[in-house]
Amino acid sequence: KVNYPMQQDYGLLLQLLTDAQSTMARLFEHRARHLGLTRPQWRVLSGLYGNDGMTQSELSEHISIARSPLGKVVDQLERTGYVERHDDPDDRRINRLFLTDKVQPLVEPARALAIELEQCALDGLPEHAPLVEQLTQLTERLQALIQQDLQPA
């Protein structure tokens, strides 16, 4: 059991969400080792799946990974042959990202693993549907706050 001695302190929600996310990522990486995928690589691949042609900025926004670390992950995936960059036909400064056929054999096993991990994580939690709903609402609320903060003054 994880010990949070200062449970009344502000920031506990952020700490709990961060711990849950990092633990889930470690578990995914451990169980996906045979696929040769890291959690960030899977986030990029799953974000591009069905969304071929996104720019790196669009993908960054879509999967909530900052552009600089995302660029490193895309570089890794390009070296493995899972992702290709293509010039944008209208703007030479922009690259569009595309999955290659080489990634196809990984998609279903990685997707099944992600679903299995989610089920394992939620198994035994009473009424986990409201939890997922509340986390979705929390995420949407935080995204709206970010948008407000980014609006020009």
Short mmCIF file of C-alpha atoms in Angstrom, two decimals:
data_model
loop_
_atom_site.label_atom_id
_atom_site.label_comp_id
_atom_site.label_asym_id
_atom_site.label_seq_id
_atom_site.Cartn_x
_atom_site.Cartn_y
_atom_site.Cartn_z
CA LYS A 1 0.00 0.00 0.00
CA VAL A 2 1.29 3.47 -0.88
CA ASN A 3 1.72 5.75 2.10
CA TYR A 4 0.70 9.38 1.71
CA PRO A 5 1.46 10.85 5.15
CA MET A 6 0.24 14.37 4.40
CA GLN A 7 -3.12 13.51 2.89
CA GLN A 8 -4.56 16.86 3.90
CA ASP A 9 -1.93 18.80 1.96
CA TYR A 10 -2.91 20.50 -1.24
CA GLY A 11 -1.49 18.78 -4.27
CA LEU A 12 -2.53 15.29 -3.19
CA LEU A 13 -4.74 14.85 -6.26
CA LEU A 14 -1.86 15.81 -8.53
CA GLN A 15 0.44 13.40 -6.68
CA LEU A 16 -2.08 10.54 -6.87
CA LEU A 17 -2.73 11.08 -10.58
CA THR A 18 0.99 11.31 -11.31
CA ASP A 19 1.73 8.15 -9.31
CA ALA A 20 -1.09 6.24 -11.00
CA GLN A 21 0.07 7.33 -14.46
CA SER A 22 3.73 6.50 -13.85
CA THR A 23 2.89 3.14 -12.28
CA MET A 24 0.63 2.27 -15.21
CA ALA A 25 3.39 3.32 -17.63
CA ARG A 26 5.95 1.12 -15.84
CA LEU A 27 3.57 -1.81 -15.90
CA PHE A 28 2.85 -1.29 -19.60
CA GLU A 29 6.56 -1.13 -20.40
CA HIS A 30 7.23 -4.29 -18.41
CA ARG A 31 4.45 -6.22 -20.11
CA ALA A 32 5.12 -4.76 -23.58
CA ARG A 33 8.82 -5.59 -23.43
CA HIS A 34 8.32 -8.49 -25.86
CA LEU A 35 6.82 -6.02 -28.37
CA GLY A 36 9.83 -3.71 -28.09
CA LEU A 37 7.61 -0.71 -27.31
CA THR A 38 7.85 1.93 -24.62
CA ARG A 39 4.74 3.65 -23.27
CA PRO A 40 5.56 6.95 -25.06
CA GLN A 41 6.10 5.07 -28.31
CA TRP A 42 2.71 3.36 -27.92
CA ARG A 43 1.06 6.72 -27.21
CA VAL A 44 2.49 8.10 -30.45
CA LEU A 45 1.55 5.03 -32.50
CA SER A 46 -1.97 4.84 -31.07
CA GLY A 47 -2.37 8.61 -31.52
CA LEU A 48 -1.41 8.35 -35.18
CA TYR A 49 -3.49 5.24 -35.80
CA GLY A 50 -6.42 6.42 -37.92
CA ASN A 51 -4.94 9.94 -37.94
CA ASP A 52 -2.17 9.61 -40.52
CA GLY A 53 -0.90 12.91 -41.83
CA MET A 54 -0.94 14.86 -38.57
CA THR A 55 1.81 17.36 -37.99
CA GLN A 56 4.01 16.89 -34.96
CA SER A 57 2.32 19.90 -33.32
CA GLU A 58 -1.13 18.43 -33.94
CA LEU A 59 -0.04 15.06 -32.57
CA SER A 60 1.52 16.76 -29.54
CA GLU A 61 -1.81 18.38 -28.76
CA HIS A 62 -3.76 15.19 -29.51
CA ILE A 63 -1.78 12.91 -27.15
CA SER A 64 -0.64 15.52 -24.61
CA ILE A 65 3.10 15.09 -25.01
CA ALA A 66 5.22 18.22 -25.30
CA ARG A 67 6.73 18.80 -28.74
CA SER A 68 10.39 18.36 -27.76
CA PRO A 69 10.05 14.94 -26.08
CA LEU A 70 7.57 13.93 -28.78
CA GLY A 71 10.18 14.73 -31.43
CA LYS A 72 12.61 12.31 -29.79
CA VAL A 73 9.99 9.56 -29.69
CA VAL A 74 9.09 10.17 -33.35
CA ASP A 75 12.82 10.01 -34.21
CA GLN A 76 13.04 6.60 -32.49
CA LEU A 77 9.95 5.33 -34.29
CA GLU A 78 11.28 6.61 -37.60
CA ARG A 79 14.57 4.73 -37.02
CA THR A 80 12.62 1.51 -36.36
CA GLY A 81 10.63 2.04 -39.55
CA TYR A 82 7.25 2.44 -37.80
CA VAL A 83 6.74 6.12 -38.71
CA GLU A 84 7.66 8.19 -41.74
CA ARG A 85 7.83 11.94 -42.12
CA HIS A 86 6.55 13.41 -45.37
CA ASP A 87 6.81 17.00 -46.51
CA ASP A 88 3.59 18.97 -46.38
CA PRO A 89 2.57 19.75 -49.96
CA ASP A 90 1.57 23.32 -49.04
CA ASP A 91 4.32 24.27 -46.57
CA ARG A 92 7.89 23.00 -46.87
CA ARG A 93 8.56 23.80 -43.20
CA ILE A 94 6.00 21.23 -42.04
CA ASN A 95 6.36 17.46 -41.90
CA ARG A 96 3.37 15.17 -41.74
CA LEU A 97 3.59 11.89 -39.85
CA PHE A 98 2.46 8.55 -41.25
CA LEU A 99 2.46 5.03 -39.87
CA THR A 100 4.15 2.41 -42.02
CA ASP A 101 2.91 -1.10 -42.75
CA LYS A 102 5.69 -2.40 -40.51
CA VAL A 103 3.73 -1.27 -37.41
CA GLN A 104 0.62 -3.32 -38.23
CA PRO A 105 1.70 -6.51 -36.40
CA LEU A 106 2.17 -4.48 -33.18
CA VAL A 107 -1.16 -2.68 -33.15
CA GLU A 108 -3.50 -5.44 -31.97
CA PRO A 109 -1.17 -6.97 -29.34
CA ALA A 110 -0.38 -3.52 -27.90
CA ARG A 111 -4.04 -2.49 -27.93
CA ALA A 112 -5.03 -5.76 -26.22
CA LEU A 113 -2.33 -5.19 -23.61
CA ALA A 114 -3.53 -1.64 -22.92
CA ILE A 115 -7.12 -2.88 -22.49
CA GLU A 116 -5.98 -5.73 -20.23
CA LEU A 117 -3.97 -3.36 -18.03
CA GLU A 118 -6.92 -1.00 -17.72
CA GLN A 119 -9.19 -3.88 -16.72
CA CYS A 120 -6.63 -5.15 -14.18
CA ALA A 121 -6.21 -1.67 -12.72
CA LEU A 122 -9.96 -1.16 -12.32
CA ASP A 123 -10.78 -4.73 -11.25
CA GLY A 124 -11.96 -4.80 -7.68
CA LEU A 125 -12.65 -1.07 -7.50
CA PRO A 126 -16.26 -0.60 -6.49
CA GLU A 127 -18.26 1.10 -9.18
CA HIS A 128 -15.30 2.05 -11.36
CA ALA A 129 -17.55 3.46 -14.11
CA PRO A 130 -18.18 6.66 -12.09
CA LEU A 131 -14.42 6.95 -11.46
CA VAL A 132 -13.67 6.83 -15.17
CA GLU A 133 -16.47 9.33 -15.82
CA GLN A 134 -15.15 11.67 -13.11
CA LEU A 135 -11.58 11.44 -14.42
CA THR A 136 -12.87 12.22 -17.91
CA GLN A 137 -14.72 15.27 -16.57
CA LEU A 138 -11.61 16.32 -14.61
CA THR A 139 -9.47 16.06 -17.74
CA GLU A 140 -11.96 18.08 -19.78
CA ARG A 141 -12.12 20.72 -17.05
CA LEU A 142 -8.33 20.98 -16.88
CA GLN A 143 -8.10 21.19 -20.68
CA ALA A 144 -10.62 24.05 -20.63
CA LEU A 145 -8.55 25.83 -17.96
CA ILE A 146 -5.44 25.44 -20.11
CA GLN A 147 -7.29 26.93 -23.07
CA GLN A 148 -8.42 29.87 -20.91
CA ASP A 149 -4.86 30.44 -19.73
CA LEU A 150 -3.55 30.37 -23.31
CA GLN A 151 -6.02 32.99 -24.55
CA PRO A 152 -4.36 36.34 -25.26
CA ALA A 153 -5.08 38.89 -22.56
#
